Tab-separated table of C-alpha atoms and ligand atoms in Angstrom:
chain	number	residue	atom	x	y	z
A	1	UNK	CA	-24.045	35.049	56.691
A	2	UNK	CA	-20.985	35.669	54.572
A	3	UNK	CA	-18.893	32.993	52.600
A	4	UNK	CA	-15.328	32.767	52.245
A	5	UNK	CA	-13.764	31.470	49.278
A	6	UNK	CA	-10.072	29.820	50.126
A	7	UNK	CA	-8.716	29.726	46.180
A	8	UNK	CA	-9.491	32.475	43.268
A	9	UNK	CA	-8.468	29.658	40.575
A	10	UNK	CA	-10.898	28.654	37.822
A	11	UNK	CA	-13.723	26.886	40.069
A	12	UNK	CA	-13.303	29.046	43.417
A	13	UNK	CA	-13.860	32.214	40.697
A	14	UNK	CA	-16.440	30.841	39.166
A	15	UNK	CA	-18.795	30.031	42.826
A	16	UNK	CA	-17.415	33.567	43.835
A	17	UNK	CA	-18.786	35.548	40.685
A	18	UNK	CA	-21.995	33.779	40.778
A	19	UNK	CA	-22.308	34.241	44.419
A	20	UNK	CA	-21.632	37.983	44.564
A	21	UNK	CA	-23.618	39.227	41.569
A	22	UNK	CA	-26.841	38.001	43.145
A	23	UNK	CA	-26.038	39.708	46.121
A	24	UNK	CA	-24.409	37.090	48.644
A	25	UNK	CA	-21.506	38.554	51.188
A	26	UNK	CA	-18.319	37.091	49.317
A	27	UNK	CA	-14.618	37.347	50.621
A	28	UNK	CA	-11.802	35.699	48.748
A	29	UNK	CA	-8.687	34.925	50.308
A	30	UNK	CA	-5.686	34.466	48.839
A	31	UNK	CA	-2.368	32.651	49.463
A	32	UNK	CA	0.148	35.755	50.566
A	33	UNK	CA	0.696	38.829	50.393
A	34	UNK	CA	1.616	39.140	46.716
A	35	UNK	CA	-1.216	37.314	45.213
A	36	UNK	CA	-3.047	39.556	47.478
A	37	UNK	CA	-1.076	42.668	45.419
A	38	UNK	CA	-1.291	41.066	42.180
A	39	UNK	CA	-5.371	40.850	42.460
A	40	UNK	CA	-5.346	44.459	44.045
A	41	UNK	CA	-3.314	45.512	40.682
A	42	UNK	CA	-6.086	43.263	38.314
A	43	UNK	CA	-8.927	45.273	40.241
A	44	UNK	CA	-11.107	42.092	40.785
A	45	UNK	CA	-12.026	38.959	39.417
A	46	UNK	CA	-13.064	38.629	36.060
A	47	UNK	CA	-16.282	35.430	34.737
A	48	UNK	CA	-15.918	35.439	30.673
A	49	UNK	CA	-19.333	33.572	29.934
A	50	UNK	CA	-20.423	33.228	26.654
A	51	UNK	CA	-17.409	35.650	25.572
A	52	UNK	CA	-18.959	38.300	27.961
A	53	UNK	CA	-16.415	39.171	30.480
A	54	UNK	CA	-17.360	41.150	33.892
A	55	UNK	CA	-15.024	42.248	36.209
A	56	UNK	CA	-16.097	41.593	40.316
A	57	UNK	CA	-14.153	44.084	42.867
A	58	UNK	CA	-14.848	41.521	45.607
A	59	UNK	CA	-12.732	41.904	48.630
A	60	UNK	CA	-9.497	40.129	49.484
A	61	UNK	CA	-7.810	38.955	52.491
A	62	UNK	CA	-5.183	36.349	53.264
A	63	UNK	CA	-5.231	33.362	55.196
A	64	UNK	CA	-3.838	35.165	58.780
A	65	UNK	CA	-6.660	37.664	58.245
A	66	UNK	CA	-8.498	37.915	62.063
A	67	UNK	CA	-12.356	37.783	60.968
A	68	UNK	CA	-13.495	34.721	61.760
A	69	UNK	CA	-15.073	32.144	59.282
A	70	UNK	CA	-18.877	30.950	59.589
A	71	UNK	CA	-18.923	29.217	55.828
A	72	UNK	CA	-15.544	28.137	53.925
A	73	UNK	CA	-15.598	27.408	50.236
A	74	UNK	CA	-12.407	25.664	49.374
A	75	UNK	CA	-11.493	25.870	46.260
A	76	UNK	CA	-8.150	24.571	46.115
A	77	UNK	CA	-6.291	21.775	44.422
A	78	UNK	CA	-6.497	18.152	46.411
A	79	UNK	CA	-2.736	18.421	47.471
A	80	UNK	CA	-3.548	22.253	48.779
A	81	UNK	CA	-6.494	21.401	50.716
A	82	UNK	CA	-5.447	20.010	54.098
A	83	UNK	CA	-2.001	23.009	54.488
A	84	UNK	CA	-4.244	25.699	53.506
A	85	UNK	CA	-7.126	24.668	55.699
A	86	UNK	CA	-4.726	23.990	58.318
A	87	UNK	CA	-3.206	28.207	57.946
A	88	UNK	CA	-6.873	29.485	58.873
A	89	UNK	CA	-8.684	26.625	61.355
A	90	UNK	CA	-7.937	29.134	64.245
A	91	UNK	CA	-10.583	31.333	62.180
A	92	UNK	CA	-12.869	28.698	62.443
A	93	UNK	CA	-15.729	29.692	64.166
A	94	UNK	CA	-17.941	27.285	66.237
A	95	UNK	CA	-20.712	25.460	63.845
A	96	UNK	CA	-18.418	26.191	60.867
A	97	UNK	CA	-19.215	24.822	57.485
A	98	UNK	CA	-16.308	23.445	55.171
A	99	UNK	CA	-17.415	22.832	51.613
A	100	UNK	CA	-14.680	20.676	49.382
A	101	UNK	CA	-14.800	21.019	45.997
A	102	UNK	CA	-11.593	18.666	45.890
A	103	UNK	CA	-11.704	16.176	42.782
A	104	UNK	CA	-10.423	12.357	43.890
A	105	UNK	CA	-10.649	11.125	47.373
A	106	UNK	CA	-8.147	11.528	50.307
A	107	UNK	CA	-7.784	14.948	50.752
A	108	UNK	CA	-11.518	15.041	52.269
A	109	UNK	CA	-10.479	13.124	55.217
A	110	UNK	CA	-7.335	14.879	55.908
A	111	UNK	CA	-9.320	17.706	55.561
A	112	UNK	CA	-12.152	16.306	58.138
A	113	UNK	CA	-9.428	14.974	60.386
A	114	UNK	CA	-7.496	18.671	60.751
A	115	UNK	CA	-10.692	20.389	61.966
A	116	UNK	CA	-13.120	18.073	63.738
A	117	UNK	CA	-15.514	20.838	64.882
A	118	UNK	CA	-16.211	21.840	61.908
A	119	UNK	CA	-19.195	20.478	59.194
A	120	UNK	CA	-17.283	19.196	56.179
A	121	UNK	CA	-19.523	18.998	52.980
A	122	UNK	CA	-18.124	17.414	50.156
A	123	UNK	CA	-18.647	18.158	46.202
A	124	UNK	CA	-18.281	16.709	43.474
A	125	UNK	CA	-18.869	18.783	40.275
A	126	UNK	CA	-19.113	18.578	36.611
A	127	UNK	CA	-18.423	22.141	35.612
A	128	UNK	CA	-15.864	23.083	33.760
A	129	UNK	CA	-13.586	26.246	34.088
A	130	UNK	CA	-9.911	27.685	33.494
A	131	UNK	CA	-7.917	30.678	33.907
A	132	UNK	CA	-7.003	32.562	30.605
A	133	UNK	CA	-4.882	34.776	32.511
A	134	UNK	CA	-4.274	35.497	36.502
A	135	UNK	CA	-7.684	36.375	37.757
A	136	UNK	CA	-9.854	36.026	34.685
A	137	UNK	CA	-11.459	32.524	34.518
A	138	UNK	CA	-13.455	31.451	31.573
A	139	UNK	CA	-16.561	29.450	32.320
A	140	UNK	CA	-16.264	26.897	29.816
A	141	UNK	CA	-19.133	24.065	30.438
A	142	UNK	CA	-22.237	23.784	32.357
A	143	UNK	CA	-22.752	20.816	34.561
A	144	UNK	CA	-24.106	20.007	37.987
A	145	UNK	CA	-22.703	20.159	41.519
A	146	UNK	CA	-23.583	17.079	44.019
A	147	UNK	CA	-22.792	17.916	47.680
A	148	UNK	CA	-23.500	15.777	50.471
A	149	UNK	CA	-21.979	14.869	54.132
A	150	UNK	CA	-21.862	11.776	54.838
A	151	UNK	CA	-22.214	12.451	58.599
A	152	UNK	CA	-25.498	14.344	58.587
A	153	UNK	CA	-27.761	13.461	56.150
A	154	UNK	CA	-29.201	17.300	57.024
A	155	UNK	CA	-29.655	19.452	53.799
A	156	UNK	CA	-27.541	22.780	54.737
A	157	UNK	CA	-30.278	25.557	54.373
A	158	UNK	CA	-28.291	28.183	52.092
A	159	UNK	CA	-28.719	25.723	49.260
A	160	UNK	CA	-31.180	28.441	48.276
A	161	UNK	CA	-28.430	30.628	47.806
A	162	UNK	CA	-27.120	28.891	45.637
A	163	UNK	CA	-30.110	28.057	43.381
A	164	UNK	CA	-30.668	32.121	43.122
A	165	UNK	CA	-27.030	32.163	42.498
A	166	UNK	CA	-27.819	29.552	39.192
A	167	UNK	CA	-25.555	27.197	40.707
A	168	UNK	CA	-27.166	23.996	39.676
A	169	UNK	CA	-26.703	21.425	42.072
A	170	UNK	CA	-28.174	18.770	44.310
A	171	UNK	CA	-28.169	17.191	47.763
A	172	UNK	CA	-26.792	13.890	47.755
A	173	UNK	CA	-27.554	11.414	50.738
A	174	UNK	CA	-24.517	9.346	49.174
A	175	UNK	CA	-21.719	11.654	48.273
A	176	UNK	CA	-19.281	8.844	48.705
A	177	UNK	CA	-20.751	6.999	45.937
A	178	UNK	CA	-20.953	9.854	43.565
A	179	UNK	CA	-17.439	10.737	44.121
A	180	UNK	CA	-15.936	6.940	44.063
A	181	UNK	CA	-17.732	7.122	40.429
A	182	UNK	CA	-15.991	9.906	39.787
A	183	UNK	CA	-12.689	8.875	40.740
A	184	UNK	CA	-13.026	5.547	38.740
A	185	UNK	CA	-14.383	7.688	35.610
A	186	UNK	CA	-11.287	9.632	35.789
A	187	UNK	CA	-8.800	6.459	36.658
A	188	UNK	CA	-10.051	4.529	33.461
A	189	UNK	CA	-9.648	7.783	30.968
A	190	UNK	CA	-7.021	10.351	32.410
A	191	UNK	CA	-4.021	8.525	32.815
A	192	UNK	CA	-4.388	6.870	29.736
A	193	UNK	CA	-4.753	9.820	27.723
A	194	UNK	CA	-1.377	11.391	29.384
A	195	UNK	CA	0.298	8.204	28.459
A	196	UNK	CA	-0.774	8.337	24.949
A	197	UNK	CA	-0.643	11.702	24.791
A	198	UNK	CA	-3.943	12.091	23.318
A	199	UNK	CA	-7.546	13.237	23.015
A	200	UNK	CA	-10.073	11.567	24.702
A	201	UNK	CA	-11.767	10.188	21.796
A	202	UNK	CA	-8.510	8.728	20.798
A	203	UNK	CA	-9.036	6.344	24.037
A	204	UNK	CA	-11.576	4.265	21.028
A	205	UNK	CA	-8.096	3.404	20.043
A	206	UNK	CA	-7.107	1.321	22.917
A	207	UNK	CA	-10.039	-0.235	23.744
A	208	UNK	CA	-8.391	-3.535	25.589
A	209	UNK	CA	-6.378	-1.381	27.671
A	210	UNK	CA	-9.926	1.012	28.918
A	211	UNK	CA	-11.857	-2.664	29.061
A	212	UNK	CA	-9.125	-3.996	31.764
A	213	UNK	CA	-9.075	-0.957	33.601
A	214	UNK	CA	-12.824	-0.600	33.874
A	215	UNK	CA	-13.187	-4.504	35.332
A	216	UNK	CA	-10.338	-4.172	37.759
A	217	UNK	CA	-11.864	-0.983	39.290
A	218	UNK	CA	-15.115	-2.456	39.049
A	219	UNK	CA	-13.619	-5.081	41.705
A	220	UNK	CA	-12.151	-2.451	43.386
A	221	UNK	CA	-15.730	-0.062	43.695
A	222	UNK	CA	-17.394	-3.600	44.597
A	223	UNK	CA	-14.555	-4.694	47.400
A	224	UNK	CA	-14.861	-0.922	48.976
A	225	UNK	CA	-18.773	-1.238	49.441
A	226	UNK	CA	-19.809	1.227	46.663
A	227	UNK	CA	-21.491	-1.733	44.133
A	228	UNK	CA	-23.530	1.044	43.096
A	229	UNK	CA	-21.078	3.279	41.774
A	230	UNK	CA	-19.373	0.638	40.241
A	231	UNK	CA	-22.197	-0.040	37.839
A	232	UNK	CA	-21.825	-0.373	34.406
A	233	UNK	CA	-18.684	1.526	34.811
A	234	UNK	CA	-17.216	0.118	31.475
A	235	UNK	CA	-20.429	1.349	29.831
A	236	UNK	CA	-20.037	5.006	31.171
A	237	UNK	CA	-16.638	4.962	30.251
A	238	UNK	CA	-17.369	4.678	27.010
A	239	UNK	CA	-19.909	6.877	26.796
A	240	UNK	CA	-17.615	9.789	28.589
A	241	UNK	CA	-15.039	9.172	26.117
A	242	UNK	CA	-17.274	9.558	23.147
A	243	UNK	CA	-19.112	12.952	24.662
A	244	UNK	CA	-15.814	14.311	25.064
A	245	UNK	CA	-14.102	12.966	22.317
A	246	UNK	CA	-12.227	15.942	21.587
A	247	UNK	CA	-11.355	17.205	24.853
A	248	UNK	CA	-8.318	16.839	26.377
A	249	UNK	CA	-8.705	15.545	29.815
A	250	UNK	CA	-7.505	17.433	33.141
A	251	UNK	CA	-4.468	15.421	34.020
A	252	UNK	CA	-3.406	15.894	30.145
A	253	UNK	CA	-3.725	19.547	30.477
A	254	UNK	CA	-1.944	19.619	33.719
A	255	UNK	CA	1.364	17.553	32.214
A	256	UNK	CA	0.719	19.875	28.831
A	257	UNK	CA	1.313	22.877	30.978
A	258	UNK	CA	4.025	21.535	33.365
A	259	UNK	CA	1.576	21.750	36.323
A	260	UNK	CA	0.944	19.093	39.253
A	261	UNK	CA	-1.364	16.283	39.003
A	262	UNK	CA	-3.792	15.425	41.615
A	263	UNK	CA	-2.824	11.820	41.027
A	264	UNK	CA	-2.362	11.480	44.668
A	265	UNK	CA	-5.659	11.730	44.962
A	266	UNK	CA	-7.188	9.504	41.579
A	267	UNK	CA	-4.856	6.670	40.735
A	268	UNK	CA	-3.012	6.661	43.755
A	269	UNK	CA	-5.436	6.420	46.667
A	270	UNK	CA	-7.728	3.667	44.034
A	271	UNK	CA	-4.168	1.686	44.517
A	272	UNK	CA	-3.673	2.292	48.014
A	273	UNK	CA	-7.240	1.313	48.500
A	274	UNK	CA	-6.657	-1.843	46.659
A	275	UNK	CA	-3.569	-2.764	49.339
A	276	UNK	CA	-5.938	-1.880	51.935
A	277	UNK	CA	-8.326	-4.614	50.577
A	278	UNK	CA	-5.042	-7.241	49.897
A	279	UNK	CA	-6.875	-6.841	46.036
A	280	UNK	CA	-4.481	-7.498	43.437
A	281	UNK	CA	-5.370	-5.182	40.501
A	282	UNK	CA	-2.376	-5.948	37.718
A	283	UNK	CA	-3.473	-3.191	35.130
A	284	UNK	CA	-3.953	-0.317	37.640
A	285	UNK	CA	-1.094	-1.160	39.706
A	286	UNK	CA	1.423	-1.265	36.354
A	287	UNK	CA	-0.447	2.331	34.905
A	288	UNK	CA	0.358	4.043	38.332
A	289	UNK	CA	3.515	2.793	38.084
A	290	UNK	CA	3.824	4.062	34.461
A	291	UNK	CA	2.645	7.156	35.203
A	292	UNK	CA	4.724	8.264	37.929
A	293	UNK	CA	7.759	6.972	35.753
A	294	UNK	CA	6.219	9.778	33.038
A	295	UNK	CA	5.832	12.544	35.734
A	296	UNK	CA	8.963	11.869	36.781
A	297	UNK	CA	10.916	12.112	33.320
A	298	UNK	CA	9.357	15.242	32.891
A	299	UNK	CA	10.481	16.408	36.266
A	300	UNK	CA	6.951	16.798	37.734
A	301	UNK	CA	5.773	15.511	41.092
A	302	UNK	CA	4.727	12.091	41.067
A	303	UNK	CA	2.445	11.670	44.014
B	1	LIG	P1	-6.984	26.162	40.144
B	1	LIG	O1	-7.522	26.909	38.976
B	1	LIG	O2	-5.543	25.732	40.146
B	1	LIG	O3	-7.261	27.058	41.441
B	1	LIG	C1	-6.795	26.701	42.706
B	1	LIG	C2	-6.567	27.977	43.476
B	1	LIG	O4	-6.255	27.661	44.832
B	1	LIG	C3	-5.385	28.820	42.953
B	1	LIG	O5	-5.854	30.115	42.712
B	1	LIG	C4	-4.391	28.784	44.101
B	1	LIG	O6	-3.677	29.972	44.273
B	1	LIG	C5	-5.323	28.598	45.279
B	1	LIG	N1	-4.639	28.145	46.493
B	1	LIG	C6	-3.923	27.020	46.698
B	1	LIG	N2	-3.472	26.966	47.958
B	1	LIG	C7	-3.919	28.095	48.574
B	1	LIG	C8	-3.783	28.635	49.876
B	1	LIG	N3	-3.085	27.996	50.824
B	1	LIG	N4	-4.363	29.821	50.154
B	1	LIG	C9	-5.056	30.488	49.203
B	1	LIG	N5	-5.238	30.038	47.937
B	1	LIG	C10	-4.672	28.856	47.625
B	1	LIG	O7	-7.815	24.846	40.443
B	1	LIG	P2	-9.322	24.484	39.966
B	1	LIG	O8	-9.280	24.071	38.540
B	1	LIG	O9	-10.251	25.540	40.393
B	1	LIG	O10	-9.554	23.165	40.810
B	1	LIG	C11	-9.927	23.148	42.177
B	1	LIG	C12	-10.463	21.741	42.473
B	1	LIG	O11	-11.692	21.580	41.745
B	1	LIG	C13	-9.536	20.626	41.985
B	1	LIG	O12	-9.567	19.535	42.874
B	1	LIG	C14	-10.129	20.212	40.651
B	1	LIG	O13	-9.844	18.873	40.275
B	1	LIG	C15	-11.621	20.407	40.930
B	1	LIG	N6	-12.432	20.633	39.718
B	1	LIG	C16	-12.086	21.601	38.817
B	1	LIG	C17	-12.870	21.812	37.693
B	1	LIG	C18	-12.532	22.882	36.676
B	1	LIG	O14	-13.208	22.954	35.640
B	1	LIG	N7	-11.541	23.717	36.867
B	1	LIG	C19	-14.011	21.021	37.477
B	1	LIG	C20	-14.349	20.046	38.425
B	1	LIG	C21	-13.536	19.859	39.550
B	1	LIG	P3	-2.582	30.544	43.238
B	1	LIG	O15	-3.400	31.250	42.189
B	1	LIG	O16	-1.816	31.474	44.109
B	1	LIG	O17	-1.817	29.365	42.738
């Protein structure tokens, strides 16, 4: 069974290369037409790992493309997800699998809600990867893929694929919770680090401000029904922020290069699911409210 990969960025690339070079059926496809030229003209994709770049002639289509889709990898960004999916569901064959590699939380559901038929598998990863240039992505950390559904508690069975592939990864029978954890770890460390325009180690800086954060979304993990993910938040925070004290965090590196946030889908739906809840959470409520203000002066989206 083939895969199709919706999304030749910097994580869609990297499952693609991985994928193809130990021999699984890969297709890309692409947004339009000229993307579709532009990779034609590049010849491929290109994995530098461990400065060693290789070049995969994988082939292309775009998203009006007739062959029908058995397995979907969608690689796009959280405010992509649900227009691009919606461009191809007629492809969608019957017992189609969806896998979301979306960061945050909303777009899952409005992804889940478009095509009903289909299986959606969530993900939640903690590899890193970028594009040095259109087409060439540079794996930059090793981590570990969780995927789970939280309708079928069923383990998919080309997760061998993916384990010859060297994907490291595991089945999660509570996606949810790994991915609220996520969400939070990225709440109480991103946005600050935009507003203070900073590393993350420099977060050791402001250590009332992270402590705040960390108890109000602690309420907020608790009032949702994930207690598990909310524990010891404020000690996981710190620890992130220490590992990667001289990173600069995605949202930072998004502003940095003038690129949209997936806010929408971090800060924004952990405040939206605090109105849901009537919770009132002061310190998250006035940094979403300070961050939009600094997308906005800057003339980047805001939501
Ligand atoms: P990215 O490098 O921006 O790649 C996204 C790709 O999706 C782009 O190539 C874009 O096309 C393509 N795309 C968007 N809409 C499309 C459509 N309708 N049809 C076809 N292609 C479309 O993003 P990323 O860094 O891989 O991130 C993807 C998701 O993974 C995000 O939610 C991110 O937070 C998450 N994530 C990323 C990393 C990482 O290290 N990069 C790690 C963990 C999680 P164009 O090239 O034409 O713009």
């Amino acid at each position: 069974m083939s895969w199709h990969i919706l999304g030749a960025g910097s994580l869609g690339s990297l499952w693609a290369a991985r994928l193809a070079r130990c021999g699984e059926d890969v297709t890309l496809i692409l947004r339009n037409a000229a993307r579709l030229q532009a990779y034609q003209q590049a010849g491929g994709l290109t994995l530098v790992e461990q400065g060693q770049a290789q070049l995969h002639a994988l082939p292309a289509q775009l998203p009006d493309d007739e062959q029908p889709i058995q397995r979907l990898l969608l690689a796009c960004k959280a405010y992509d997800a649900a227009p691009a999916v919606a461009s191809l569901a007629p492809r969608l064959a019957s017992g189609a699998e969806l896998i979301l590699l979306q960061n945050g939380l909303g777009s899952q559901d409005e992804v889940a809600r478009l095509v009903p038929q289909a299986r959606c598998i969530f993900a939640s990863s903690t590899e890193g990867a970028f594009r040095q240039a259109d087409f060439q992505v540079v794996f930059a950390g090793h981590g570990h893929t969780w995927l789970g559904d939280p309708l079928r508690p069923q383990p998919p069975a080309w997760l061998d694929a993916l384990h010859t592939a060297g994907i490291a990864h595991d089945w999660s029978l509570d996606i949810h919770s790994r991915l609220w954890r996520k969400l939070a770890l990225n709440c109480a460390i991103n946005p600050l680090t935009v507003l203070h325009d900073c590393r993350n180690g420099e977060l050791r800086e402001h250590p009332a401000e992270v402590a705040n954060l960390c108890a109000e979304l602690t309420e907020l993990l608790q009032r949702c029904g994930q207690s598990s993910a909310a524990e010891n938040l404020h000690g996981e925070v710190q620890r992130v922020i220490q590992a990667t004290a001289a990173n600069y965090s995605s949202m930072h590196q998004d502003v940095q290069h003038r690129r949209r946030s997936e806010i929408a889908y971090l800060l924004g739906y952990a405040c939206q699911a605090a109105k849901r809840h009537d919770l009132a959470l002061p310190h998250l409520q006035a940094l979403h409210q300070r961050l939009q203000g600094h997308l906005q002066a800057r003339g980047l989206p805001s939501h």
